[in-house]
Coordinates of C-alpha atoms and ligand atoms in Angstrom, one line a residue:
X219 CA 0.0 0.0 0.0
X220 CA 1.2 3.5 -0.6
X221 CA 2.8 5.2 2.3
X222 CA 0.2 7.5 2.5
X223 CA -2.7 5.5 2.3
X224 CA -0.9 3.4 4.8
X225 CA -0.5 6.4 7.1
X226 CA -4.5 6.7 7.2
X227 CA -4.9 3.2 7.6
X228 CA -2.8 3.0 10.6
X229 CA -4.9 6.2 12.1
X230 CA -7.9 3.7 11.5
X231 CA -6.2 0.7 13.4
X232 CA -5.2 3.3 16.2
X233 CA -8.7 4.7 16.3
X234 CA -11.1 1.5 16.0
X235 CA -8.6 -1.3 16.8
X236 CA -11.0 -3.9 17.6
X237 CA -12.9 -3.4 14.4
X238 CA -11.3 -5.9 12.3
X239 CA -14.0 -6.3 9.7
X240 CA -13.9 -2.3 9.3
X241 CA -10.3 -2.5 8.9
X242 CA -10.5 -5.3 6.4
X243 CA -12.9 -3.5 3.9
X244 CA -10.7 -0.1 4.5
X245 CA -7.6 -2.3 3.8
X246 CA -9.3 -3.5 0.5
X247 CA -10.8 0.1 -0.7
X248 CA -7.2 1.6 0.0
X249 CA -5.1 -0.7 -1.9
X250 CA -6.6 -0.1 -4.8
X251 CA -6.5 3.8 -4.5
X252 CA -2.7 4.6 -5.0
X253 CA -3.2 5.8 -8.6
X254 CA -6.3 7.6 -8.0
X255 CA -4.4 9.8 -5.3
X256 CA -1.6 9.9 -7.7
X257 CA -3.8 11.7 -10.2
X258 CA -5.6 13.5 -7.9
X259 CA -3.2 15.5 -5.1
X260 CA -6.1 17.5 -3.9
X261 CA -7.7 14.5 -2.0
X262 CA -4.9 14.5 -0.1
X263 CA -5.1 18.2 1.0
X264 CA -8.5 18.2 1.6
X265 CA -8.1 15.2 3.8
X266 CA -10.5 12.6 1.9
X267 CA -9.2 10.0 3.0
X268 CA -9.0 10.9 6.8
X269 CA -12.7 12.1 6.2
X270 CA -13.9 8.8 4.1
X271 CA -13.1 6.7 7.0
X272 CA -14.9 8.5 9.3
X273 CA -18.6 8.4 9.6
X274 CA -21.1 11.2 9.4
X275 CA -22.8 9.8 12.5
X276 CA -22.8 6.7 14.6
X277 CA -26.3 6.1 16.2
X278 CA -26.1 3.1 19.1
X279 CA -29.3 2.8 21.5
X280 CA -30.9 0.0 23.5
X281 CA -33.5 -2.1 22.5
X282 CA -35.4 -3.1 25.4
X283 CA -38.9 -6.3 23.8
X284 CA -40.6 -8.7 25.6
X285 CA -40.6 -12.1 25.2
X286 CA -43.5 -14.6 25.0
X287 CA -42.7 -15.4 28.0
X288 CA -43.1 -12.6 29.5
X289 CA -39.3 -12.0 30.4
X290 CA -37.8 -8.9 29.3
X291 CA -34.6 -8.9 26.6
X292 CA -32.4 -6.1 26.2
X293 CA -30.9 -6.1 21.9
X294 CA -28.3 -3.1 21.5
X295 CA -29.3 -1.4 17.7
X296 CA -27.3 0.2 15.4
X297 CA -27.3 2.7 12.7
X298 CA -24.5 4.3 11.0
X299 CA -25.0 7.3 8.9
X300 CA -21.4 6.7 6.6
X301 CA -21.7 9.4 4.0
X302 CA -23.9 11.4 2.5
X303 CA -22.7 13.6 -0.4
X304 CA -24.4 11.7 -3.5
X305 CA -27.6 11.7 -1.2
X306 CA -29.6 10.5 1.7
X307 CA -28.1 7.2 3.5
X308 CA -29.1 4.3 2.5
X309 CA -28.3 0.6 3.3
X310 CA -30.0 -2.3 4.8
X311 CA -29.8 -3.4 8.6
X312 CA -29.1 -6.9 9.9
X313 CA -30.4 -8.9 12.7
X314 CA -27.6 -11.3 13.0
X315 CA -26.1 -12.2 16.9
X316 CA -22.9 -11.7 15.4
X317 CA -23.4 -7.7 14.7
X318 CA -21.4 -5.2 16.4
X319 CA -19.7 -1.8 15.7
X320 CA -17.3 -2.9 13.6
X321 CA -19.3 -5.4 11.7
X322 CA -22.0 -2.4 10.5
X323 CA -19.1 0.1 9.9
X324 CA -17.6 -2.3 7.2
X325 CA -20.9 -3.2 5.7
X326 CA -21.6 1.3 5.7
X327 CA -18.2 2.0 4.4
X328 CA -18.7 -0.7 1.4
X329 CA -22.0 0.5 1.2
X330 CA -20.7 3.9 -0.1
X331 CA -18.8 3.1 -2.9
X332 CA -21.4 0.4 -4.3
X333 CA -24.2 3.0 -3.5
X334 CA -21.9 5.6 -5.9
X335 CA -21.4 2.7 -8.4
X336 CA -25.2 2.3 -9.0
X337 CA -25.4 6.1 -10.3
X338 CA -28.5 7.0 -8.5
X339 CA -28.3 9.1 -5.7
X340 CA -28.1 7.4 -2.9
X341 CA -25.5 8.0 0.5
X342 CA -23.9 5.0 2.4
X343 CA -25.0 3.7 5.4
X344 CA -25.8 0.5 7.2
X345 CA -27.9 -0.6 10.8
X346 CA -28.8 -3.1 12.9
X347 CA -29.6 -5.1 15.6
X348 CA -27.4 -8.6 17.5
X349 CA -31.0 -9.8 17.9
X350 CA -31.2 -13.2 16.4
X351 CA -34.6 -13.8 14.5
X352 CA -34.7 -17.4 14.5
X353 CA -36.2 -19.7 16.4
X354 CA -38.5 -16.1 17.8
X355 CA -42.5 -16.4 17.1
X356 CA -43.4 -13.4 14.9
X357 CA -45.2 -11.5 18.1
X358 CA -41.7 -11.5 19.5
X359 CA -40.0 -10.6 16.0
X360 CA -43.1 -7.7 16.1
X361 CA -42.2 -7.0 19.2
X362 CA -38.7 -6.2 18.7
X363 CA -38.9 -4.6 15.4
X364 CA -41.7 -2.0 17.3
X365 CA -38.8 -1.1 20.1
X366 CA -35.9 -0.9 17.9
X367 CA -38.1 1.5 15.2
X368 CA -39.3 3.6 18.3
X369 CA -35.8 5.1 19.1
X370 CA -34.9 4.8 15.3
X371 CA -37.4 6.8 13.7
X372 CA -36.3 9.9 14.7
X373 CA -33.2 9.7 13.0
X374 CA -34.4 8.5 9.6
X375 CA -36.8 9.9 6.9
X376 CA -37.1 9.7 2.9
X377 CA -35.0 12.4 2.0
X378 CA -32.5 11.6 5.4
X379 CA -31.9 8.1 5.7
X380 CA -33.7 5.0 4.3
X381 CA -33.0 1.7 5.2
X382 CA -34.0 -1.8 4.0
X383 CA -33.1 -5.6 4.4
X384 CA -30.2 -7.6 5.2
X385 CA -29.3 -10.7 6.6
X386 CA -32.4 -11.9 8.9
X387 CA -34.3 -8.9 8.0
X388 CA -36.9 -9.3 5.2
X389 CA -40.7 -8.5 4.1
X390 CA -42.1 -9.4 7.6
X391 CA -39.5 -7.2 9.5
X392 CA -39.7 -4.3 7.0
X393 CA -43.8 -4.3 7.6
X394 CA -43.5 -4.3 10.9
X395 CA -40.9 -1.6 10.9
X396 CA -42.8 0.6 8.4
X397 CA -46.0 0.2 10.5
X398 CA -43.8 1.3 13.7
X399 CA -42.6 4.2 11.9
X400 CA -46.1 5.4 10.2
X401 CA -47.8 5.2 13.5
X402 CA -45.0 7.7 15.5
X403 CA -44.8 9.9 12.6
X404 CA -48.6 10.2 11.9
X405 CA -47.4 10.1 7.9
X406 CA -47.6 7.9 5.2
X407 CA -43.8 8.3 4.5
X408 CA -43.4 5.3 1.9
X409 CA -39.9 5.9 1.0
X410 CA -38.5 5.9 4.1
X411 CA -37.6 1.8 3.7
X412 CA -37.4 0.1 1.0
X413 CA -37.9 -3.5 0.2
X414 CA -41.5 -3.2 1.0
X415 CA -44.9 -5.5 0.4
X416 CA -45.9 -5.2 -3.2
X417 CA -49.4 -3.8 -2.1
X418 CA -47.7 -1.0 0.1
X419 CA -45.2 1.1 -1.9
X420 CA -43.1 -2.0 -2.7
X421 CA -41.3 -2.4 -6.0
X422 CA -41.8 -5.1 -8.1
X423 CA -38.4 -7.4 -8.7
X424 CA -37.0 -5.8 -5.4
X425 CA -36.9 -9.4 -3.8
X426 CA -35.2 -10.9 -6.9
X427 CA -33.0 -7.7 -7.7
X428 CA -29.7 -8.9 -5.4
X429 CA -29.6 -12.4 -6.9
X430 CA -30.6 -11.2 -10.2
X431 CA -27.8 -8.1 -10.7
X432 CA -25.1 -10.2 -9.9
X433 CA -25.9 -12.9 -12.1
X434 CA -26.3 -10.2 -14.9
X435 CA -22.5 -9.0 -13.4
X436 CA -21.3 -12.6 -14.1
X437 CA -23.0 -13.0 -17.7
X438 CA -21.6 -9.2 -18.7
X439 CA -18.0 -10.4 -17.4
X440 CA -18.1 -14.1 -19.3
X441 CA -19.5 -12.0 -22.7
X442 CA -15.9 -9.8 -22.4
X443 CA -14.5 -13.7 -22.7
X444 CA -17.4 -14.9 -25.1
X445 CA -19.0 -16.9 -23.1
X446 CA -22.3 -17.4 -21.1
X447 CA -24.0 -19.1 -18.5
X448 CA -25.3 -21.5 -20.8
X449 CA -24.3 -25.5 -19.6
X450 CA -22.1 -24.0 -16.6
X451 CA -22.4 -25.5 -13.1
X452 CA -22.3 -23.3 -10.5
X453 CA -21.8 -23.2 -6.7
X454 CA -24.2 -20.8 -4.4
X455 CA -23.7 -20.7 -0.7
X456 CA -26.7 -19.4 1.1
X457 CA -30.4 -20.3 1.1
X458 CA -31.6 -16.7 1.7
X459 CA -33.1 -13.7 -0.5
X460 CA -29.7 -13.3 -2.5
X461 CA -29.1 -16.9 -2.8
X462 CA -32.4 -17.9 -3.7
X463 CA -33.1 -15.8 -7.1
X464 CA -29.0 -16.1 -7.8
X465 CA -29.8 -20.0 -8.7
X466 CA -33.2 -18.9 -9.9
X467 CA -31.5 -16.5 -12.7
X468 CA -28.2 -18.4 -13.2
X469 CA -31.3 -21.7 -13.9
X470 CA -32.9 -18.9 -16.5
X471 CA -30.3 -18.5 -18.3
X472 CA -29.2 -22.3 -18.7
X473 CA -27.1 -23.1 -15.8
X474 CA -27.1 -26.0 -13.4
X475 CA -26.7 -24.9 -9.6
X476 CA -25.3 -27.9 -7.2
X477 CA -25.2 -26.1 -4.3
X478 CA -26.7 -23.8 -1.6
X479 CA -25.8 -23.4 2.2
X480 CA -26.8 -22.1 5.7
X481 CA -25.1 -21.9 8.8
X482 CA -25.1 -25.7 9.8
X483 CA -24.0 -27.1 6.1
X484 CA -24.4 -27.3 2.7
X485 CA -26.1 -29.3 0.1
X486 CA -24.4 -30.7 -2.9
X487 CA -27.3 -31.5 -5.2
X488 CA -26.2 -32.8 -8.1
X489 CA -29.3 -32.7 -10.6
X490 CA -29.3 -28.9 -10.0
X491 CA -31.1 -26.7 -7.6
X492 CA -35.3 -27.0 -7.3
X493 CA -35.8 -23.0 -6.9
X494 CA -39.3 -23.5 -6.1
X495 CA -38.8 -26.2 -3.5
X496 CA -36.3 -24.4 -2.1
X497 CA -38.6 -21.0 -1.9
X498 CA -41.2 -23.3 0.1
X499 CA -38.9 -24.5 2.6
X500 CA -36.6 -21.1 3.3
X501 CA -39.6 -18.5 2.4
X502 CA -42.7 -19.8 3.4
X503 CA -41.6 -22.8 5.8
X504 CA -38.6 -20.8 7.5
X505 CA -36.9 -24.3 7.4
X506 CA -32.8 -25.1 6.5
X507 CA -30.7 -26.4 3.7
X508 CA -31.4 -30.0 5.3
X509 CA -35.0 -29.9 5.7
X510 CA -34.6 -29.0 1.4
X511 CA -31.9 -32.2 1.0
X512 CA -34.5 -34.3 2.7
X513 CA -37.8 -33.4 0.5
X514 CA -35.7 -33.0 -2.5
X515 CA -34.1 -36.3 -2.7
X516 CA -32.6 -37.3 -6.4
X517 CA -29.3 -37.5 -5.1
X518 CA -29.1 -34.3 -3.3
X519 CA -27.0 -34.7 0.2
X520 CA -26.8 -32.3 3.1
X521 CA -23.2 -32.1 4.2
X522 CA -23.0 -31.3 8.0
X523 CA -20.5 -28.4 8.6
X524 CA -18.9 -28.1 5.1
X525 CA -19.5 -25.1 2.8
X526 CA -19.9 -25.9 -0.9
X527 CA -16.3 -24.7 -2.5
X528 CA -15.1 -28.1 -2.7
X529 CA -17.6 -29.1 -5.6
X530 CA -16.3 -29.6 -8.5
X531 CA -18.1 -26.3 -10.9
X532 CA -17.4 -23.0 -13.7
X533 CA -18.7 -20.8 -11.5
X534 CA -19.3 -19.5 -7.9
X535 CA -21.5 -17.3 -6.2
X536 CA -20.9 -16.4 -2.5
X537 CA -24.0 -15.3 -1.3
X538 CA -24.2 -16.0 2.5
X539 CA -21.9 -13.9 4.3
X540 CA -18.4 -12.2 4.9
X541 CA -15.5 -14.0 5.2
X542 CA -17.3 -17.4 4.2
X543 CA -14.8 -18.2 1.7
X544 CA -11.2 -18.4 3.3
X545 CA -7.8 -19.3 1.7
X546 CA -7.9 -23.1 1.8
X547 CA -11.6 -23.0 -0.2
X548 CA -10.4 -20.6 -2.8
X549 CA -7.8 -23.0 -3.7
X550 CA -10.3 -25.9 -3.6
X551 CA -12.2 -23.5 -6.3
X552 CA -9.3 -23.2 -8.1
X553 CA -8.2 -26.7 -8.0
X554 CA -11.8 -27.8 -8.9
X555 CA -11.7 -25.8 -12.3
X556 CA -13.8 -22.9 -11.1
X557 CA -13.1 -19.9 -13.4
X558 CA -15.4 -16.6 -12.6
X559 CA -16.2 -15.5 -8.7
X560 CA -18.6 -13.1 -8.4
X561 CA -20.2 -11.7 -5.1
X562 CA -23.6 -11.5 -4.3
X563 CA -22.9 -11.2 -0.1
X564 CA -20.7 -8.9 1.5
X565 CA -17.2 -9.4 1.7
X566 CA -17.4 -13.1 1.1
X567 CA -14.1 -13.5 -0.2
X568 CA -10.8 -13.0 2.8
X569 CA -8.0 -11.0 1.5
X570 CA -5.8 -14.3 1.0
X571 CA -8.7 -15.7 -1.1
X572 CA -9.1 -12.6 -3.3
X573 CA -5.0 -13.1 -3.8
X574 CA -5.3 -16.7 -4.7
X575 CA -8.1 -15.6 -7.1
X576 CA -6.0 -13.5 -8.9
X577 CA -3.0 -15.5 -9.2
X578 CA -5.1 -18.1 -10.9
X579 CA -6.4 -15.7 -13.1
X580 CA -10.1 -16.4 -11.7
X581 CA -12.4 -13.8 -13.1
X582 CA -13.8 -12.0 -10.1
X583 CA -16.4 -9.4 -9.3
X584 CA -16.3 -7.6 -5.7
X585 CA -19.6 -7.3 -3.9
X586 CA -19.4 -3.8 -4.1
X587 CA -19.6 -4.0 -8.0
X588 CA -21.9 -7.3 -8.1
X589 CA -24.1 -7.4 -5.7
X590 CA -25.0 -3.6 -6.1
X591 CA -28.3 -4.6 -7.6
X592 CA -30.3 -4.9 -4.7
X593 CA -29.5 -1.3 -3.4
X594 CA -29.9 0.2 -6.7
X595 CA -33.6 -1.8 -6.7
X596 CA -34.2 0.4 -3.5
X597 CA -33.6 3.4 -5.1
X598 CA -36.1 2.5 -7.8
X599 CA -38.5 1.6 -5.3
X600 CA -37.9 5.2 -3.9
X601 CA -38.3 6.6 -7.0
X602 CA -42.0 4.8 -7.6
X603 CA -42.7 6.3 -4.1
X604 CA -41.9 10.0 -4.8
X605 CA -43.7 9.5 -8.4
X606 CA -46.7 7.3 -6.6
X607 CA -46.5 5.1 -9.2
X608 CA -45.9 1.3 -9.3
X609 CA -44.0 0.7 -12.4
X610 CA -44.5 -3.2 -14.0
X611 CA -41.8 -6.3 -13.6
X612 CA -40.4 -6.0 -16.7
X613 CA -39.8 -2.2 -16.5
X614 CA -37.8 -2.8 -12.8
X615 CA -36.0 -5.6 -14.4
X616 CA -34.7 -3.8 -18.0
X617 CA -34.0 -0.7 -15.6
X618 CA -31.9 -3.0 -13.5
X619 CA -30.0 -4.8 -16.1
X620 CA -29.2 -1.8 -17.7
X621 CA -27.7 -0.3 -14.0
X622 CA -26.0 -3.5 -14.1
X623 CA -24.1 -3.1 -17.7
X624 CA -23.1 -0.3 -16.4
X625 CA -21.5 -0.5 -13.7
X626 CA -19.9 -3.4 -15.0
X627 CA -18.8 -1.3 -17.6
X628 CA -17.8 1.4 -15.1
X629 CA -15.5 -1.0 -13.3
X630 CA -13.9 -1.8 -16.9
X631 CA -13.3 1.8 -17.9
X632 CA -12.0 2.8 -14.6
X633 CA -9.7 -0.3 -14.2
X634 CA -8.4 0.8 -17.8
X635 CA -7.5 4.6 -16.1
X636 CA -6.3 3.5 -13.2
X637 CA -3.6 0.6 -15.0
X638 CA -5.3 -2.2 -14.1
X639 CA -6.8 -3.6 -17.2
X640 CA -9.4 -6.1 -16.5
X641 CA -8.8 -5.9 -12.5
X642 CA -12.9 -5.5 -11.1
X643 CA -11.1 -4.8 -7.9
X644 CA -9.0 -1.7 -8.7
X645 CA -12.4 -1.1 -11.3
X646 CA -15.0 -0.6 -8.8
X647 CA -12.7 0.7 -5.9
X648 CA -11.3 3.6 -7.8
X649 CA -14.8 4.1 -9.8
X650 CA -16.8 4.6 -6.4
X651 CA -14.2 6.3 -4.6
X652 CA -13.5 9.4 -7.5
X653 CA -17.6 10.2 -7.4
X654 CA -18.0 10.0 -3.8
X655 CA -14.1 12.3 -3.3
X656 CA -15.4 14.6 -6.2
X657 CA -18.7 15.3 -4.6
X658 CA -17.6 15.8 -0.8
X659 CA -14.6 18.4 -2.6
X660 CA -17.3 20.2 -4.3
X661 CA -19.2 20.7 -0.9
X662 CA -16.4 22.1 1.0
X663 CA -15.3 21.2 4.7
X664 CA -18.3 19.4 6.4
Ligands
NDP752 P1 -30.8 -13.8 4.4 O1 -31.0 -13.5 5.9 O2 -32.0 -13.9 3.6 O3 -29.9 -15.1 4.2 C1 -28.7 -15.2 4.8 C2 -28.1 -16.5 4.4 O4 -26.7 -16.6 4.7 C3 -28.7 -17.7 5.1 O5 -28.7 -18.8 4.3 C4 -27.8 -17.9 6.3 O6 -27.9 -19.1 6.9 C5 -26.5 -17.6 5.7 N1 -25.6 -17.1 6.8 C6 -25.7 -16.0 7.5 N2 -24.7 -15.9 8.4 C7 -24.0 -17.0 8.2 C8 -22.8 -17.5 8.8 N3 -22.2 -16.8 9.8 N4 -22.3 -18.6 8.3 C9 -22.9 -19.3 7.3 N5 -24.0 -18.9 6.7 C10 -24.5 -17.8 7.1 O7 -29.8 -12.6 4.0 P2 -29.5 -12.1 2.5 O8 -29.7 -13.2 1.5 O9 -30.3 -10.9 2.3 O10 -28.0 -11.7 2.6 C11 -26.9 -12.5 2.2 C12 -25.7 -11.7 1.9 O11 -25.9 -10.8 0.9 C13 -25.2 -10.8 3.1 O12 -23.8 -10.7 3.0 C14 -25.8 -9.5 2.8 O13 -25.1 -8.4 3.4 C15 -25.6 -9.4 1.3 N6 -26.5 -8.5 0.5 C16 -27.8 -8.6 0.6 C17 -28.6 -7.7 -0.1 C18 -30.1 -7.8 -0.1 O14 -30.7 -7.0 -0.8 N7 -30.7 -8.6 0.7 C19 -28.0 -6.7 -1.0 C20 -26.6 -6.9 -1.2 C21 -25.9 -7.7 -0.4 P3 -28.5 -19.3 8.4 O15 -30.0 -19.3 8.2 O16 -28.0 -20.6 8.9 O17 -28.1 -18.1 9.2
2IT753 O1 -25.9 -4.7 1.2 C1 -26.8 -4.2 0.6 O2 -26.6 -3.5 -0.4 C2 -28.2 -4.4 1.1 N1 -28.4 -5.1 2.0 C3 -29.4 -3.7 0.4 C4 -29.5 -2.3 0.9 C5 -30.7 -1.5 0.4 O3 -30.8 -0.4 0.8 O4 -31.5 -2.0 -0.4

């Protein structure tokens, strides 16, 4: 890393030291940045980088629900308000036991250079809660979602902050929320969350956009080699909302999937993926991966404790969670003939994967660039809601293949400036981070 860049980065380590996802996705953006400062000085004077790094505002407040039982929890929320100079923040929150500080601070900071990426005026920032949704009965998940909106509402708004889903938070938890929110605000503010019902302000092909955008990434990178999903077989890990309609579009467009994943296994199965099977179980049943390898049957096999990357596949799509694909499985990938990587989760991929990518030439797309989909879906739906309109499927969909060319193609281009021909990481990094430096120099020191 440049010696400057390095000097920021150690201010971060300094500042935040136990944050060691924050510092991971800082590490990432930062490595890729050394040209961009050497073309532009003036982000250095102004202190960008030092500012970047830092967010607007850091919201933490208790969350105090009871349970059925009539025993009172205490959840600690989060939301961090990252960056605003393309527009109001905007990012999901996640209802994980594993969040903390420094776990919503990485997802924010990525969140503002894929937000920039998608070209549509939207901020970076992320929230959330270390409640855990599973295994609570949806009074209790009401319950909490009613508490944690009661302190949040204050600091969000359409034009301010709008937040959405993420990992355990979905349609039920974003009604709730919005119902919350509605009632303390006495206004029917409909694009103050996205990822709403259908019936309610939602936007058609919102649930499928995550899955579906970085599918369309892959297909746009295999058509710079030629190629296409057609015949490939591809790994997924996960069994949520992006995992779900990322084998549902890679199966569109002629691909077999083997794989999906949750937190207790995987399933290899190796007649390819039943999407709609697999929708009952995760979406309507709430069930896991094994319940699926159970009713499915044909072969499929539910592998206690293993993640897919050791299947032999073309393609793979990491779409559970960060760091779920470590050193040792990116060399099974490469070992096993895999050839493109793209991300639908955030920060799948450790740093020592992403290397061992690279140095066997795997074609790979960061999150930030390929799973920007979803978050660029939300600013559609926004859009419907200022407009009060309700635009059709196909409409969302063309929109967001077209914000998905592009970006790809934005990566491309920027990657050719920066000289790194071809590299999506330098691509996105430097492509996010010149709109988001150009807009905070343009608004002076605030
Ligand atoms: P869901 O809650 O719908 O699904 C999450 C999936 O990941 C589940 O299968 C879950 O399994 C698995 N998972 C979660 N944590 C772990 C873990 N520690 N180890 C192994 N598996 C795990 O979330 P989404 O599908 O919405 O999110 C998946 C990823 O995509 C996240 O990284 C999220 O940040 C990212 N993302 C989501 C977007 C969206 O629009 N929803 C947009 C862009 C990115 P289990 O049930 O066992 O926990
Ligand atoms: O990580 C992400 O981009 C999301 N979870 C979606 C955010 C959003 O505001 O739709």
């Amino acid at each position: 890393m440049d010696s400057r860049l390095e000097a920021v980065y150690e201010k971060v380590i300094a500042r935040d030291g136990s944050q060691k996802e924050f510092h991971q996705a800082v590490h990432e953006v930062f490595d890729s940045l050394a040209p961009v400062i050497a073309k532009h000085p003036e982000y250095l004077d102004q202190a960008i980088l030092e500012r970047i790094i830092e967010p607007e505002r850091q919201i933490i407040f208790r969350v105090p629900w009871m349970d059925d039982n009539g025993k009172v929890q205490v959840n600690r929320g989060y939301r961090i308000e990252f960056n605003s100079a393309l527009g109001p923040y905007k990012g999901g929150l996640r209802f994980h036991p594993s969040v903390n500080v420094g776990v919503i601070k990485f997802l924010g900071f990525e969140q503002i250079f894929k937000n920039a990426l998608t070209a549509q005026g939207i901020g970076g920032g992320k929230g959330g809660s270390d409640f855990d949704p599973k295994g609570k009965s949806d009074a209790e998940v009401m319950r909490f979602c009613q508490s944690f909106m009661s302190e949040l509402f204050r600091h969000i708004g359409p034009n301010t902050d709008v937040p959405a889903g993420d990992i355990g938070v979905g349609g039920r938890e974003i009604g709730y929320l919005f119902g919350q929110y509605k009632r303390l605000r006495n206004a029917y503010d409909a694009g103050v969350l996205t990822g709403k019902g259908l019936d309610w302000g939602g936007s058609l092909a919102r649930t499928e956009a995550t899955g579906y955008g970085t599918v369309i990434f892959a297909q746009r990178m295999l058509e710079t080699k030629n190629d296409s999903f057609d015949g490939k077989t591809v790994l997924v890990s996960g069994s949520g909302n992006v995992a779900i309609y990322a084998a549902e579009r890679a199966e569109q467009l002629g691909a077999k999937v083997v794989s999906i994943s949750d937190s207790s296994g995987s399933v290899y199965d190796p007649n390819g993926v039943d999407v709609e099977l697999l929708k009952q179980v995760k979406e309507v049943e709430r069930g896991r991966v094994s319940d699926y390898a159970e009713r499915r049957g044909n072969g499929a096999e539910f592998r206690a404790g293993q993640r897919p990357w050791d299947i032999p596949a073309d393609i793979a799509l990491p779409c559970a969670t960060q760091n779920e694909v470590e050193k040792a499985d990116a060399e099974a990938l490469v070992k096993n003939g895999v050839k493109l990587v793209a991300e639908g989760a955030n920060m799948p991929s450790t740093p020592e994967a992403i290397e061992t990518y690279e140095g066997a030439g795997i074609a790979y797309a960061p999150g930030k660039a390929s799973n920007a989909g979803g978050v660029a879906t939300s600013a559609l739906e926004m859009q419907q809601n200022s407009a009060r309109q309700q635009w059709t499927f196909d409409d969302v969909k063309d929109r967001l293949d077209n914000i998905m060319t592009n970006i790809h193609d934005t990566c491309l281009e920027a990657a050719d400036t920066y000289g790194a021909p071809g590299d999506y990481v330098v691509g996105a990094n430097a492509a996010g981070f010149v709109k988001v430096a150009d807009a905070m120099m343009a608004q002076g020191l605030v």
